[in-house]
Coordinates of C-alpha atoms in Angstrom, one line a residue:
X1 CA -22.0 58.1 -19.9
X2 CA -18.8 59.2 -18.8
X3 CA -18.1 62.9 -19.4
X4 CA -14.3 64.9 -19.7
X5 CA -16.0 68.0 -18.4
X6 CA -19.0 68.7 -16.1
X7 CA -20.2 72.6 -15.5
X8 CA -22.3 73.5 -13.0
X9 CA -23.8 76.6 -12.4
X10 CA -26.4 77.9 -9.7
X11 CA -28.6 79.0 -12.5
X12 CA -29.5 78.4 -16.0
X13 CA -27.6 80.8 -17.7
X14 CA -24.6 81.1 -15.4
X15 CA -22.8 78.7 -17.5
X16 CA -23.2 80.6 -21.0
X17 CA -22.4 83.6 -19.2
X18 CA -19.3 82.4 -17.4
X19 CA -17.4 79.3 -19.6
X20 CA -18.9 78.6 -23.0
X21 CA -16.3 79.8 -25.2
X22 CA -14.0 77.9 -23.0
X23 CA -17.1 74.6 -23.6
X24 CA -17.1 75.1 -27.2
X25 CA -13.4 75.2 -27.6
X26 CA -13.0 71.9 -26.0
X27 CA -16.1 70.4 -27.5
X28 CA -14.6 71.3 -31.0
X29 CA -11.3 69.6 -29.9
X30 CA -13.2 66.3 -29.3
X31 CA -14.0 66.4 -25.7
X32 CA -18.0 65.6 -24.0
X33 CA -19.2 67.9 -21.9
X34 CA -22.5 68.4 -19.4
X35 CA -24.2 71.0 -17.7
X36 CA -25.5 70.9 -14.3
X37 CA -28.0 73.5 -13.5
X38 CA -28.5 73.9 -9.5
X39 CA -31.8 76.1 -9.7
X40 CA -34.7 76.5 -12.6
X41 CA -33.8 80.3 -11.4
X42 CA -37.2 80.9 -10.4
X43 CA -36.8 84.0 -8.8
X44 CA -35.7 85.5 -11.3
X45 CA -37.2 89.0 -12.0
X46 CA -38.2 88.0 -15.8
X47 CA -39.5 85.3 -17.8
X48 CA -40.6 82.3 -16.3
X49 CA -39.4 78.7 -15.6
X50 CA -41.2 77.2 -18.4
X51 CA -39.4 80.0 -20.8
X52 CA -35.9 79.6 -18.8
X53 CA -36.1 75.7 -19.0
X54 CA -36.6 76.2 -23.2
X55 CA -33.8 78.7 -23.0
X56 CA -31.1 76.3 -21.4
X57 CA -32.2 73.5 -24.0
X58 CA -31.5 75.6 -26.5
X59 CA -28.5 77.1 -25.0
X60 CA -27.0 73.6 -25.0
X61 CA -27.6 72.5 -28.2
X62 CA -25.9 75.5 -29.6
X63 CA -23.0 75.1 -27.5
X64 CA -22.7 70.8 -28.6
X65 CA -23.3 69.6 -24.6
X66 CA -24.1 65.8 -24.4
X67 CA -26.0 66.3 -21.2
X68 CA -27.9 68.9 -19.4
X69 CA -29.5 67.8 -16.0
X70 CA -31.1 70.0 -13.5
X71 CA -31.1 69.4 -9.8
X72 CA -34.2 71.7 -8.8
X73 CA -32.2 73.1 -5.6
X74 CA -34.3 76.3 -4.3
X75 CA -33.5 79.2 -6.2
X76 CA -32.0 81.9 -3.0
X77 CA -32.7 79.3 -0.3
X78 CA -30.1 76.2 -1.1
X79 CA -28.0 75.4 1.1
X80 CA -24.3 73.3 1.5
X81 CA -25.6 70.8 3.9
X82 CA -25.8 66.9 3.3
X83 CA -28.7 66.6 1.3
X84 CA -27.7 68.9 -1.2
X85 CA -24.1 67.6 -1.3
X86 CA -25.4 64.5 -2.1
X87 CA -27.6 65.3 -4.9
X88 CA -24.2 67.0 -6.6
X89 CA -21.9 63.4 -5.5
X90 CA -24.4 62.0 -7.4
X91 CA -24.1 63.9 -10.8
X92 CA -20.3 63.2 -10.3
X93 CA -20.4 60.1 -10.0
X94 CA -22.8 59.2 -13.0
X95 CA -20.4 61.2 -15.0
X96 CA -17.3 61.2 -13.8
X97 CA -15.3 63.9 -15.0
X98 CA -11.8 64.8 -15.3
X99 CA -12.5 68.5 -14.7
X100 CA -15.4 70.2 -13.1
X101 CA -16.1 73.5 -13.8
X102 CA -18.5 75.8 -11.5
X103 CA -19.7 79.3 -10.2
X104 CA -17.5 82.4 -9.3
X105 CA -16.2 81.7 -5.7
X106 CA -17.5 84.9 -4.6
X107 CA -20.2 87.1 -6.8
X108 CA -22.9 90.2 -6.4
X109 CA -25.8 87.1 -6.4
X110 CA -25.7 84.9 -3.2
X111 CA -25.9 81.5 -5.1
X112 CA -23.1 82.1 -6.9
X113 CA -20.4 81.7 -4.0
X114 CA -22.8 79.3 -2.3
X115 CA -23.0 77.0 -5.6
X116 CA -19.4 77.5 -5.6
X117 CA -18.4 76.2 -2.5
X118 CA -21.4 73.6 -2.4
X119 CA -19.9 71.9 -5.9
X120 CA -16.7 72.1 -4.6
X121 CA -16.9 70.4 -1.2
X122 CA -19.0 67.4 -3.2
X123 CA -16.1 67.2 -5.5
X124 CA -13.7 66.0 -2.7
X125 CA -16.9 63.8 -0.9
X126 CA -17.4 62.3 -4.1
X127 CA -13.9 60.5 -3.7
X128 CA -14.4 59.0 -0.4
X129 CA -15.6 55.5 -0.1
X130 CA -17.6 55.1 2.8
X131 CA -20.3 57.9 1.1
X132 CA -22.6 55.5 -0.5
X133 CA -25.0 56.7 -3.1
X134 CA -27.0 54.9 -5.7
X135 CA -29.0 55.8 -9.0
X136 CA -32.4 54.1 -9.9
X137 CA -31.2 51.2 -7.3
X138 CA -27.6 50.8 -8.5
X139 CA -25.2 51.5 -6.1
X140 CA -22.1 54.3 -7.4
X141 CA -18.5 54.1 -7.5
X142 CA -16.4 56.8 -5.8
X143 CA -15.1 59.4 -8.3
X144 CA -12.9 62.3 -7.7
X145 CA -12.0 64.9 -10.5
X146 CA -8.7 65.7 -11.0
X147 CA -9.7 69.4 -10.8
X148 CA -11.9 72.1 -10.2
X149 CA -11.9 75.7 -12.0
X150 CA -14.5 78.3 -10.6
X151 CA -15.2 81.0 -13.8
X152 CA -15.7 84.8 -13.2
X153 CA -19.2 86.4 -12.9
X154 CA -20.3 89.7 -12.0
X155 CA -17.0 90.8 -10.0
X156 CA -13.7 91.6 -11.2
X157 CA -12.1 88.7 -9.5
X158 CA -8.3 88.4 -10.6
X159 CA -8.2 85.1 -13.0
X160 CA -5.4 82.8 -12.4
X161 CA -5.3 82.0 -15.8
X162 CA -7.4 82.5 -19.1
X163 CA -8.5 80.5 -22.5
X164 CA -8.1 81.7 -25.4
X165 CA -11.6 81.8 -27.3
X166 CA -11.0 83.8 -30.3
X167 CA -12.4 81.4 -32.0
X168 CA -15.6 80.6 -30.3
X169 CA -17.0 84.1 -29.5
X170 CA -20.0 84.2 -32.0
X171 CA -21.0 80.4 -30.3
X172 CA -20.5 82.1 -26.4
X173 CA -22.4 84.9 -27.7
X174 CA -25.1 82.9 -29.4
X175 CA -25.7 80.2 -26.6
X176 CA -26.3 83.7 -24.4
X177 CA -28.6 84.8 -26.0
X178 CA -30.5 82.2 -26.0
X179 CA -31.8 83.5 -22.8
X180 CA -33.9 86.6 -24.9
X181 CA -36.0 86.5 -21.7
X182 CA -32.9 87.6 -19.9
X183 CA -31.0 90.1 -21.4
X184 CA -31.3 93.6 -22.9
X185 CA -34.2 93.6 -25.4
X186 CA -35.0 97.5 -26.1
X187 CA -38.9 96.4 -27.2
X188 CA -39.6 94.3 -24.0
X189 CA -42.1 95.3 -21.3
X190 CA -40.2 93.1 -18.6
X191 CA -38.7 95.3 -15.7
X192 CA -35.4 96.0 -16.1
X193 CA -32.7 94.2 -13.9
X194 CA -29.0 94.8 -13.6
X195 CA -28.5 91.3 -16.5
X196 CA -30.8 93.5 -18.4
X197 CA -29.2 95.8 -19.2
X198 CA -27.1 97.1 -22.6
X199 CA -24.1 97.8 -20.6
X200 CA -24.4 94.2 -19.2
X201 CA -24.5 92.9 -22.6
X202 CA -21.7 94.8 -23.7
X203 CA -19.7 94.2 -21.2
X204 CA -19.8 90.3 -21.8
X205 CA -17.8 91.5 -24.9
X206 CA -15.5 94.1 -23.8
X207 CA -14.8 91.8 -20.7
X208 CA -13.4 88.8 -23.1
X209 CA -11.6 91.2 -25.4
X210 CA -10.0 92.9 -22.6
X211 CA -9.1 89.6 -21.6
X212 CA -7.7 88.4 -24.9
X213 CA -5.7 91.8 -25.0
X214 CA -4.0 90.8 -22.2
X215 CA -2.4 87.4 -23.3
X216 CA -2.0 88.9 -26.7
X217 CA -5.4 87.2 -28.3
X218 CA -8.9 88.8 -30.0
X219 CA -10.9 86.8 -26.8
X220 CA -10.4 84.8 -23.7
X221 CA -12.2 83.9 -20.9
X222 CA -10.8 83.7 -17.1
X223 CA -10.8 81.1 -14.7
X224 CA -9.7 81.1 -10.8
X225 CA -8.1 77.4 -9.4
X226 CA -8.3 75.8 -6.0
X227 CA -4.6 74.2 -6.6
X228 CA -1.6 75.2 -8.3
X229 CA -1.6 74.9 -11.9
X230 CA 1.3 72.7 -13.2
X231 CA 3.2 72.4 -16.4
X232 CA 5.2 69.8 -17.9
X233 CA 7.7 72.4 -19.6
X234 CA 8.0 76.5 -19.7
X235 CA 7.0 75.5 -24.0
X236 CA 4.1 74.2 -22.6
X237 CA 2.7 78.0 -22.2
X238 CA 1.1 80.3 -25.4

């Protein structure tokens, strides 16, 4: 299957948090989309991997993904070495998309930068030749994606541009929540975690709208690039 987007994130969850709007938009406009998940997030204060695995399943399927794979790297202890670049060429190559999309490039949680760097050095091996990986005994093509966007986490991190999701903000917020284990629930009996908080939640709002008020929409989401971005005319811009 090939896919026009692939997201990764070092966690289930990290997607929702960071992209979906952006996902939903572009799986409204016809493109397929997959999720990646590094981690089963195991270490995660609450919840469980059995409840986080239901959670991203039914995360996708409100967000429309074709494909949701996860590569059951150690949650807190992978690493951007051979082995695990390899397990990422892989995923490229089986789906060979035009645009990957991955963590922050620099967050509060550890795996975040590391994810982000570890997807993005495996984008550019994926291209080269002499790498040779094969699936269930078949032997892969090289694939390189025409680019890589990194979305914003926990940090303020300056975007270098942002989507307009007005009209996708009830899907972002409902493929969120799909993590109930996760987030601020004032009748759970889970410890409380800096995610699980009200102010968190909130701010996944406020953070969008303040977004949106900035390029004169209700909602967007930002993104950071590795190249420059390019246009084919100034009309091309909202």
């Amino acid at each position: 299957m090939k896919l026009d987007i692939l997201a990764f994130g070092a966690h289930p969850d990290d997607v929702e948090l960071g992209c979906s709007g952006t996902i939903a938009k572009e799986i409204s406009l016809g493109k397929k989309v997959g999720i990646i998940d590094l981690t089963r997030g195991e270490l995660g204060t609450r919840g469980s991997v059995a409840i986080r695995n239901e959670e991203a399943r039914k995360a996708g399927e409100i967000l429309g993904i074709e494909v949701r794979e996860n590569l059951d790297m150690r949650d807190g202890f992978f690493v951007n070495d051979e082995k695990h670049q390899l397990a990422i060429i892989k995923m490229i190559r089986k789906y060979r998309p035009e645009i990957v999309i991955c963590n922050a490039i620099e967050d509060r949680h550890i795996d975040h930068g590391k994810g982000s760097k570890l997807v993005s050095d495996s984008c550019f091996l994926s291209g080269l030749r002499k790498i040779e990986t094969t699936v269930e005994g078949t032997s892969q093509e090289p694939w390189r994606p025409k680019t890589v966007y990194h979305y914003l986490q926990w940090k303020n991190i300056e975007p270098d541009f942002v989507v307009d999701i007005s009209a996708f903000i009830k899907v972002k917020t409902a493929s969120i929540l799909a993590y109930s284990s996760q987030f601020y629930d004032p009748n759970s009996n889970e410890p409380e975690t800096p995610i699980a908080t009200k102010n968190f939640l909130e701010s996944i709002h406020y953070r969008t709208q303040d977004f949106g008020r900035l390029v004169g929409v209700e909602y967007a989401e930002g993104f950071t690039v590795e190249r420059y971005l390019a246009v084919n005319s100034l009309s091309d811009l909202l």
